[in-house]
Amino acid sequence: MSTIKDIEARKILDSRGVETVEVRISTDSGIIVTDSVPSGTSTGSMEAVVVAPEVAINNVNDIIKPKLVGLNPAEQGKIDQIMLELDGTPDKSKLGANAILGVSLAVSRAAAAAAKMPLYRYLNSLFNLVSGLDIKPAIPTPMMVMIEGGKHASEGQNCIQEFLCITSLENGGKIWNRLKRNLTRENLGVTLGLEGGFTPKLEYDEDALRLIMEAINEEGLVINENVKLGLDIAGNHCQMSHDDVLSMAERYPIYSLEDPFAENEWQTWGQLKNSLDQLHREYLLIGDDLFTTNLQRFEKGADNFDANGIIIKVNQVGTLTETLTVIAKAVKSNFTHVVSHRSGETMDTYISDLAVATASKFLKSGAPFATERVIKYNRLREIAQELGKNT
Ligand code: PGA
Ligand code: ZN
């Protein structure tokens, strides 16, 4: 048995040049692991609370560490529970979700190393234990942003936050590069948003769809055969009516729709879901800010059939155990879960292993560009090779 010898938190910069937390755990058997905490720009109001990085670091070093040293990192449930009790608030505002999450993730990585298992395999057994399910690891399809707007771009750009292509990494790379050539040719500019997608100034949001469809076509790819289209409207910040969204879904072959409305417009979500059902085609209506990886909020939406998909972001909830519990509930409710990065990312590839471990159908990790995004897709390839499958 391995035990936790030391826990040390420190500040690092995320992909936006903003400070975040990295946690390093060492065990008595000589294992040393680190994990870091991502953070969002277009957040939901029900997310667990992030405290200032220096406060989070002091909380890890002075409050959390003394309680965890000497424990077996394989006791994830117990360790997460200790941190929840030390915090004692419903939204983790005392210690900070950034303090708790950094430790929670690094504990599992230490346990995987102690068990001499790749992280995805260890997380898979933990997930099956927490859920009572028998899920096999599976490689998700990348859900890659091509064009960005809203809070991920500068003022005055598209209202819709993300225009996505769901396809292989290879196809995604081709579409992104084709788009770059086309945007240059049309003098629309090739500046990038926070997640590596382009942020052209367009007259209408729908022009972004047109540009992406053109690039797909020019690459000899076929929509709904080898590429699917997705939108993250981020409805907390971009207001569209039910009829606006439905009309777009009718006129374009859009497969996935994330946060079409704000987080408290439950009724409009339900209404849209009914309307999409009547189109008699495959679709994914995904709650991100709507659910914020929060069990109570998810149960409310699942009971009312307000959506059929959920975004999973580890830092929205703040511990691994709670994340796995929400995913388990999603799987049991026949929801498609999509493990996702944040706009503020680090070089940590934890979410790739988590997606494989829970057989997430898709992994949302930004454009096929920008190292902190690509490293997560490449980690999928590495795992796929291990599993003897392709991405
Ligand atoms: P965020 O946004 O990471 O900036 O919060 C991502 C998303 O809305 O999916
Ligand atoms: Zn979103």
Short mmCIF file of C-alpha atoms and ligand atoms in Angstrom, two decimals:
data_model
loop_
_atom_site.label_atom_id
_atom_site.label_comp_id
_atom_site.label_asym_id
_atom_site.label_seq_id
_atom_site.Cartn_x
_atom_site.Cartn_y
_atom_site.Cartn_z
CA MET A 1 0.00 0.00 0.00
CA SER A 2 1.16 3.46 -0.90
CA THR A 3 0.46 6.52 1.26
CA ILE A 4 0.47 10.25 0.58
CA LYS A 5 3.74 11.77 1.80
CA ASP A 6 3.45 15.34 0.63
CA ILE A 7 1.06 17.70 -1.13
CA GLU A 8 2.28 20.95 -2.56
CA ALA A 9 0.30 23.57 -4.48
CA ARG A 10 1.78 26.31 -6.61
CA LYS A 11 0.72 28.91 -9.16
CA ILE A 12 1.09 28.41 -12.90
CA LEU A 13 -0.20 30.44 -15.86
CA ASP A 14 -3.10 29.11 -17.90
CA SER A 15 -3.55 29.50 -21.67
CA ARG A 16 -5.09 32.97 -21.21
CA GLY A 17 -2.13 34.27 -19.20
CA VAL A 18 -4.16 34.04 -16.00
CA GLU A 19 -2.81 32.37 -12.86
CA THR A 20 -4.21 29.03 -11.78
CA VAL A 21 -3.31 26.20 -9.41
CA GLU A 22 -1.11 23.15 -9.91
CA VAL A 23 -0.92 20.43 -7.26
CA ARG A 24 1.94 17.99 -6.80
CA ILE A 25 1.52 14.88 -4.72
CA SER A 26 4.28 12.52 -3.66
CA THR A 27 3.90 9.16 -1.98
CA ASP A 28 6.10 7.19 0.37
CA SER A 29 6.80 4.77 -2.49
CA GLY A 30 8.49 7.52 -4.51
CA ILE A 31 5.62 8.39 -6.86
CA ILE A 32 5.40 12.06 -7.87
CA VAL A 33 2.43 13.34 -9.89
CA THR A 34 0.98 16.73 -10.77
CA ASP A 35 -2.39 17.95 -12.01
CA SER A 36 -3.66 21.44 -12.63
CA VAL A 37 -6.94 23.29 -12.62
CA PRO A 38 -8.58 24.79 -15.72
CA SER A 39 -10.94 27.76 -15.55
CA GLY A 40 -13.76 29.23 -17.61
CA THR A 41 -14.52 32.61 -19.17
CA SER A 42 -18.16 32.06 -20.01
CA THR A 43 -19.23 30.41 -16.78
CA GLY A 44 -22.54 29.26 -15.33
CA SER A 45 -23.72 30.90 -12.10
CA MET A 46 -24.08 27.53 -10.36
CA GLU A 47 -20.45 26.52 -10.77
CA ALA A 48 -18.42 25.75 -7.66
CA VAL A 49 -16.62 28.87 -6.46
CA VAL A 50 -13.04 29.62 -7.48
CA VAL A 51 -10.96 31.56 -4.94
CA ALA A 52 -7.86 33.63 -5.73
CA PRO A 53 -4.94 31.32 -6.64
CA GLU A 54 -2.81 32.40 -3.66
CA VAL A 55 -5.72 31.71 -1.30
CA ALA A 56 -6.28 28.29 -2.91
CA ILE A 57 -2.59 27.48 -2.57
CA ASN A 58 -2.52 28.37 1.12
CA ASN A 59 -5.68 26.31 1.64
CA VAL A 60 -4.07 23.25 0.04
CA ASN A 61 -0.77 23.62 1.89
CA ASP A 62 -2.11 24.64 5.30
CA ILE A 63 -5.60 23.11 5.61
CA ILE A 64 -5.97 20.17 3.20
CA LYS A 65 -2.48 18.67 3.28
CA PRO A 66 -2.31 18.02 7.07
CA LYS A 67 -5.52 15.98 6.87
CA LEU A 68 -4.47 13.85 3.89
CA VAL A 69 -0.85 12.97 4.58
CA GLY A 70 -0.60 9.30 5.51
CA LEU A 71 -3.79 8.29 3.67
CA ASN A 72 -3.90 5.80 0.81
CA PRO A 73 -4.55 7.72 -2.46
CA ALA A 74 -6.74 4.80 -3.61
CA GLU A 75 -9.35 6.00 -1.11
CA GLN A 76 -10.71 8.63 -3.49
CA GLY A 77 -14.22 8.72 -2.03
CA LYS A 78 -12.94 9.17 1.51
CA ILE A 79 -10.40 11.83 0.52
CA ASP A 80 -12.95 13.85 -1.46
CA GLN A 81 -15.35 13.59 1.48
CA ILE A 82 -12.71 14.88 3.91
CA MET A 83 -12.18 17.91 1.66
CA LEU A 84 -15.93 18.53 1.38
CA GLU A 85 -16.21 18.46 5.16
CA LEU A 86 -13.21 20.72 5.63
CA ASP A 87 -14.86 23.17 3.26
CA GLY A 88 -18.33 22.80 4.74
CA THR A 89 -20.12 25.04 2.20
CA PRO A 90 -22.52 23.94 -0.58
CA ASP A 91 -20.48 25.74 -3.27
CA LYS A 92 -16.89 25.11 -2.04
CA SER A 93 -16.48 28.83 -1.40
CA LYS A 94 -14.43 28.38 1.79
CA LEU A 95 -11.48 26.38 0.44
CA GLY A 96 -12.17 27.07 -3.24
CA ALA A 97 -13.09 24.58 -5.96
CA ASN A 98 -9.67 25.27 -7.49
CA ALA A 99 -7.92 24.12 -4.30
CA ILE A 100 -10.08 21.01 -3.87
CA LEU A 101 -10.05 19.95 -7.52
CA GLY A 102 -6.28 20.14 -7.91
CA VAL A 103 -5.88 17.76 -4.98
CA SER A 104 -8.74 15.49 -6.03
CA LEU A 105 -7.32 14.96 -9.53
CA ALA A 106 -3.73 14.49 -8.37
CA VAL A 107 -4.84 11.95 -5.73
CA SER A 108 -6.36 9.77 -8.47
CA ARG A 109 -3.26 10.09 -10.62
CA ALA A 110 -1.11 9.01 -7.67
CA ALA A 111 -3.42 6.04 -7.04
CA ALA A 112 -3.22 5.00 -10.70
CA ALA A 113 0.58 5.17 -10.59
CA ALA A 114 0.65 3.17 -7.34
CA ALA A 115 -1.56 0.53 -8.99
CA LYS A 116 0.77 0.62 -12.04
CA MET A 117 -2.22 1.34 -14.26
CA PRO A 118 -2.62 3.96 -17.00
CA LEU A 119 -4.85 6.75 -15.66
CA TYR A 120 -7.80 5.90 -17.95
CA ARG A 121 -7.83 2.29 -16.75
CA TYR A 122 -7.73 3.28 -13.11
CA LEU A 123 -10.48 5.88 -13.64
CA ASN A 124 -12.52 3.28 -15.50
CA SER A 125 -12.48 0.89 -12.54
CA LEU A 126 -13.27 3.75 -10.16
CA PHE A 127 -16.16 4.81 -12.40
CA ASN A 128 -17.58 1.29 -12.50
CA LEU A 129 -17.24 1.09 -8.73
CA VAL A 130 -19.00 4.43 -8.14
CA SER A 131 -21.73 3.76 -10.72
CA GLY A 132 -22.30 0.03 -10.36
CA LEU A 133 -22.11 -0.08 -14.17
CA ASP A 134 -19.85 -2.19 -16.35
CA ILE A 135 -18.49 0.34 -18.85
CA LYS A 136 -15.52 -0.48 -21.07
CA PRO A 137 -13.00 2.27 -21.91
CA ALA A 138 -13.84 3.82 -25.30
CA ILE A 139 -12.26 6.50 -27.47
CA PRO A 140 -14.44 9.62 -27.92
CA THR A 141 -14.75 11.56 -31.16
CA PRO A 142 -13.20 15.05 -30.99
CA MET A 143 -15.68 17.94 -30.96
CA MET A 144 -13.48 20.72 -32.33
CA VAL A 145 -14.22 24.42 -32.43
CA MET A 146 -13.52 26.09 -35.80
CA ILE A 147 -14.99 29.57 -35.33
CA GLU A 148 -15.42 31.40 -32.04
CA GLY A 149 -17.45 34.39 -30.93
CA GLY A 150 -19.14 35.73 -27.81
CA LYS A 151 -16.94 35.90 -24.71
CA HIS A 152 -14.22 33.88 -26.44
CA ALA A 153 -13.57 36.56 -29.07
CA SER A 154 -13.20 40.33 -28.91
CA GLU A 155 -16.16 42.73 -28.72
CA GLY A 156 -18.47 42.95 -31.69
CA GLN A 157 -17.84 39.51 -33.14
CA ASN A 158 -20.38 36.71 -33.51
CA CYS A 159 -22.96 36.29 -30.81
CA ILE A 160 -22.77 32.47 -30.92
CA GLN A 161 -19.72 31.34 -28.93
CA GLU A 162 -18.65 28.20 -30.81
CA PHE A 163 -19.09 26.65 -34.25
CA LEU A 164 -17.86 23.06 -34.02
CA CYS A 165 -16.96 20.10 -36.21
CA ILE A 166 -17.36 16.61 -34.76
CA THR A 167 -14.96 14.40 -36.65
CA SER A 168 -11.60 12.68 -36.56
CA LEU A 169 -8.56 14.67 -35.53
CA GLU A 170 -7.16 14.33 -39.04
CA ASN A 171 -10.30 15.74 -40.68
CA GLY A 172 -10.51 18.47 -38.06
CA GLY A 173 -6.97 19.57 -38.86
CA LYS A 174 -7.77 19.67 -42.57
CA ILE A 175 -10.94 21.70 -42.11
CA TRP A 176 -9.20 24.19 -39.76
CA ASN A 177 -6.36 24.73 -42.26
CA ARG A 178 -8.74 25.05 -45.22
CA LEU A 179 -10.77 27.57 -43.28
CA LYS A 180 -7.59 29.53 -42.57
CA ARG A 181 -6.79 29.72 -46.29
CA ASN A 182 -10.35 30.73 -47.16
CA LEU A 183 -10.54 33.42 -44.47
CA THR A 184 -7.24 34.86 -45.67
CA ARG A 185 -8.47 34.86 -49.28
CA GLU A 186 -11.70 36.63 -48.31
CA ASN A 187 -9.83 39.14 -46.12
CA LEU A 188 -11.81 38.12 -43.07
CA GLY A 189 -8.78 37.80 -40.82
CA VAL A 190 -7.31 34.82 -39.01
CA THR A 191 -7.13 36.04 -35.45
CA LEU A 192 -7.88 33.33 -32.93
CA GLY A 193 -10.26 33.03 -30.00
CA LEU A 194 -9.42 31.57 -26.59
CA GLU A 195 -9.73 27.97 -27.78
CA GLY A 196 -7.83 28.22 -31.08
CA GLY A 197 -10.84 28.80 -33.37
CA PHE A 198 -10.94 31.74 -35.82
CA THR A 199 -12.79 34.93 -34.90
CA PRO A 200 -13.68 36.59 -38.23
CA LYS A 201 -15.92 39.66 -38.21
CA LEU A 202 -19.02 38.42 -39.99
CA GLU A 203 -22.25 40.19 -40.78
CA TYR A 204 -24.39 37.32 -39.59
CA ASP A 205 -23.60 34.39 -37.31
CA GLU A 206 -24.89 32.06 -39.99
CA ASP A 207 -22.02 33.12 -42.25
CA ALA A 208 -19.77 31.10 -39.94
CA LEU A 209 -21.78 27.97 -40.74
CA ARG A 210 -21.52 28.73 -44.45
CA LEU A 211 -17.73 29.15 -44.24
CA ILE A 212 -17.29 25.89 -42.32
CA MET A 213 -19.56 23.95 -44.68
CA GLU A 214 -17.58 25.32 -47.62
CA ALA A 215 -14.29 24.19 -46.06
CA ILE A 216 -15.73 20.73 -45.34
CA ASN A 217 -16.90 20.44 -48.90
CA GLU A 218 -13.59 21.60 -50.37
CA GLU A 219 -11.79 18.95 -48.32
CA GLY A 220 -13.97 16.31 -49.98
CA LEU A 221 -15.75 15.53 -46.71
CA VAL A 222 -19.47 15.00 -46.34
CA ILE A 223 -21.62 16.41 -43.54
CA ASN A 224 -23.31 13.74 -41.44
CA GLU A 225 -21.16 11.09 -43.09
CA ASN A 226 -17.70 11.93 -41.82
CA VAL A 227 -18.27 15.30 -40.12
CA LYS A 228 -21.09 16.53 -37.92
CA LEU A 229 -21.80 20.18 -37.13
CA GLY A 230 -22.31 21.60 -33.67
CA LEU A 231 -23.00 24.94 -32.02
CA ASP A 232 -22.41 26.20 -28.50
CA ILE A 233 -24.64 29.24 -28.35
CA ALA A 234 -23.66 29.90 -24.68
CA GLY A 235 -27.16 31.26 -24.11
CA ASN A 236 -26.21 33.00 -20.86
CA HIS A 237 -24.45 35.56 -23.03
CA CYS A 238 -26.15 35.31 -26.45
CA GLN A 239 -29.91 35.65 -26.43
CA MET A 240 -31.82 33.75 -29.09
CA SER A 241 -35.50 32.86 -29.09
CA HIS A 242 -36.90 29.36 -29.44
CA ASP A 243 -37.98 30.20 -33.01
CA ASP A 244 -34.56 31.60 -33.95
CA VAL A 245 -32.79 28.45 -32.79
CA LEU A 246 -35.33 26.13 -34.37
CA SER A 247 -35.18 27.97 -37.67
CA MET A 248 -31.36 27.60 -37.73
CA ALA A 249 -31.68 23.90 -36.94
CA GLU A 250 -34.17 23.53 -39.77
CA ARG A 251 -32.04 25.35 -42.33
CA TYR A 252 -28.65 23.85 -41.47
CA PRO A 253 -27.59 20.26 -40.79
CA ILE A 254 -26.74 20.96 -37.15
CA TYR A 255 -26.32 17.85 -35.03
CA SER A 256 -25.41 19.21 -31.61
CA LEU A 257 -26.75 22.29 -29.88
CA GLU A 258 -25.20 23.34 -26.59
CA ASP A 259 -26.76 25.91 -24.25
CA PRO A 260 -29.19 27.42 -26.80
CA PHE A 261 -30.78 29.35 -23.94
CA ALA A 262 -29.76 30.81 -20.60
CA GLU A 263 -29.32 28.57 -17.58
CA ASN A 264 -32.70 29.35 -16.01
CA GLU A 265 -34.88 29.13 -19.10
CA TRP A 266 -35.85 25.53 -18.38
CA GLN A 267 -39.19 25.84 -20.17
CA THR A 268 -37.70 27.09 -23.42
CA TRP A 269 -35.24 24.17 -23.35
CA GLY A 270 -38.12 21.72 -22.99
CA GLN A 271 -40.03 23.46 -25.77
CA LEU A 272 -37.03 23.27 -28.13
CA LYS A 273 -36.52 19.60 -27.31
CA ASN A 274 -40.13 18.89 -28.36
CA SER A 275 -39.66 20.88 -31.56
CA LEU A 276 -36.41 19.03 -32.39
CA ASP A 277 -38.16 15.69 -31.80
CA GLN A 278 -40.62 16.68 -34.52
CA LEU A 279 -37.81 17.14 -37.06
CA HIS A 280 -37.28 13.36 -36.86
CA ARG A 281 -33.55 13.46 -37.11
CA GLU A 282 -30.67 12.65 -34.82
CA TYR A 283 -29.71 15.54 -32.54
CA LEU A 284 -27.97 16.33 -29.31
CA LEU A 285 -29.31 19.09 -27.07
CA ILE A 286 -26.56 19.63 -24.50
CA GLY A 287 -26.67 21.42 -21.17
CA ASP A 288 -23.44 23.08 -20.05
CA ASP A 289 -24.22 26.19 -17.97
CA LEU A 290 -27.70 24.66 -17.56
CA PHE A 291 -26.34 21.74 -15.50
CA THR A 292 -22.83 22.87 -14.44
CA THR A 293 -21.94 19.20 -13.74
CA ASN A 294 -24.20 19.51 -10.68
CA LEU A 295 -26.25 16.46 -9.67
CA GLN A 296 -29.30 18.37 -8.44
CA ARG A 297 -29.48 20.54 -11.52
CA PHE A 298 -28.95 17.56 -13.79
CA GLU A 299 -31.69 15.55 -12.06
CA LYS A 300 -34.11 18.43 -12.53
CA GLY A 301 -33.40 18.61 -16.27
CA ALA A 302 -33.30 14.84 -16.76
CA ASP A 303 -36.68 14.36 -15.06
CA ASN A 304 -38.28 16.96 -17.30
CA PHE A 305 -36.50 15.78 -20.49
CA ASP A 306 -35.20 19.29 -21.09
CA ALA A 307 -32.13 18.00 -22.96
CA ASN A 308 -30.46 14.73 -23.98
CA GLY A 309 -26.81 15.62 -23.42
CA ILE A 310 -24.64 17.03 -20.66
CA ILE A 311 -21.24 18.73 -20.69
CA ILE A 312 -18.88 17.45 -18.01
CA LYS A 313 -16.32 19.93 -16.67
CA VAL A 314 -14.38 18.79 -13.62
CA ASN A 315 -13.92 22.30 -12.26
CA GLN A 316 -17.64 23.12 -12.43
CA VAL A 317 -18.17 20.72 -9.52
CA GLY A 318 -14.72 20.47 -7.94
CA THR A 319 -14.10 16.81 -7.00
CA LEU A 320 -13.54 13.65 -9.01
CA THR A 321 -16.08 11.65 -6.99
CA GLU A 322 -18.87 14.17 -7.67
CA THR A 323 -17.89 14.28 -11.35
CA LEU A 324 -18.12 10.48 -11.64
CA THR A 325 -21.46 10.51 -9.81
CA VAL A 326 -22.95 12.98 -12.27
CA ILE A 327 -21.62 11.00 -15.26
CA ALA A 328 -23.09 7.80 -13.78
CA LYS A 329 -26.48 9.47 -13.42
CA ALA A 330 -26.23 10.75 -17.01
CA VAL A 331 -25.42 7.28 -18.38
CA LYS A 332 -28.31 5.76 -16.41
CA SER A 333 -30.66 8.47 -17.71
CA ASN A 334 -29.63 7.75 -21.33
CA PHE A 335 -28.00 11.14 -21.67
CA THR A 336 -24.92 11.55 -23.86
CA HIS A 337 -22.13 13.03 -21.76
CA VAL A 338 -19.41 15.13 -23.33
CA VAL A 339 -16.23 15.61 -21.31
CA SER A 340 -14.97 19.15 -21.90
CA HIS A 341 -12.04 21.49 -21.41
CA ARG A 342 -12.34 25.15 -20.34
CA SER A 343 -11.31 28.26 -22.24
CA GLY A 344 -8.51 28.69 -19.68
CA GLU A 345 -6.50 25.49 -20.03
CA THR A 346 -3.19 24.02 -18.99
CA MET A 347 -1.05 21.25 -20.44
CA ASP A 348 -2.80 18.69 -18.24
CA THR A 349 -4.39 15.88 -20.29
CA TYR A 350 -6.49 14.51 -17.42
CA ILE A 351 -9.80 15.05 -19.26
CA SER A 352 -8.70 12.78 -22.13
CA ASP A 353 -8.26 9.88 -19.72
CA LEU A 354 -11.52 10.75 -17.99
CA ALA A 355 -13.39 10.76 -21.31
CA VAL A 356 -12.01 7.34 -22.27
CA ALA A 357 -12.61 5.93 -18.77
CA THR A 358 -16.29 6.85 -18.81
CA ALA A 359 -16.80 6.07 -22.53
CA SER A 360 -17.73 9.67 -23.27
CA LYS A 361 -18.99 9.78 -26.84
CA PHE A 362 -17.24 13.08 -27.56
CA LEU A 363 -14.31 15.06 -26.18
CA LYS A 364 -14.58 18.81 -26.46
CA SER A 365 -11.10 20.29 -26.31
CA GLY A 366 -11.06 23.28 -28.65
CA ALA A 367 -9.56 23.68 -32.10
CA PRO A 368 -7.05 21.28 -33.66
CA PHE A 369 -4.59 24.09 -32.94
CA ALA A 370 -2.96 25.56 -29.80
CA THR A 371 -0.77 23.16 -27.85
CA GLU A 372 -2.91 23.05 -24.70
CA ARG A 373 -5.85 21.83 -26.86
CA VAL A 374 -4.02 19.52 -29.25
CA ILE A 375 -2.13 17.78 -26.44
CA LYS A 376 -5.46 16.41 -25.16
CA TYR A 377 -6.51 15.10 -28.59
CA ASN A 378 -3.06 13.59 -29.03
CA ARG A 379 -3.40 11.86 -25.67
CA LEU A 380 -6.53 10.20 -27.11
CA ARG A 381 -4.43 8.87 -29.97
CA GLU A 382 -1.90 7.52 -27.54
CA ILE A 383 -4.61 5.72 -25.56
CA ALA A 384 -6.25 4.49 -28.77
CA GLN A 385 -2.96 2.95 -29.80
CA GLU A 386 -2.76 1.22 -26.45
CA LEU A 387 -6.29 -0.04 -26.86
CA GLY A 388 -5.54 -1.10 -30.41
CA LYS A 389 -8.16 1.17 -31.95
CA ASN A 390 -8.18 4.27 -34.14
CA THR A 391 -9.28 7.83 -33.41
P1 PGA B 1 -15.66 28.52 -20.74
O1 PGA B 1 -16.62 28.15 -21.95
O2 PGA B 1 -14.67 27.46 -20.53
O3 PGA B 1 -15.10 29.84 -21.16
O4 PGA B 1 -16.59 28.68 -19.55
C1 PGA B 1 -16.65 26.94 -22.59
C2 PGA B 1 -18.07 26.55 -22.92
O5 PGA B 1 -19.01 27.33 -22.73
O6 PGA B 1 -18.27 25.42 -23.35
ZN ZN B 2 -20.59 25.68 -23.31
#
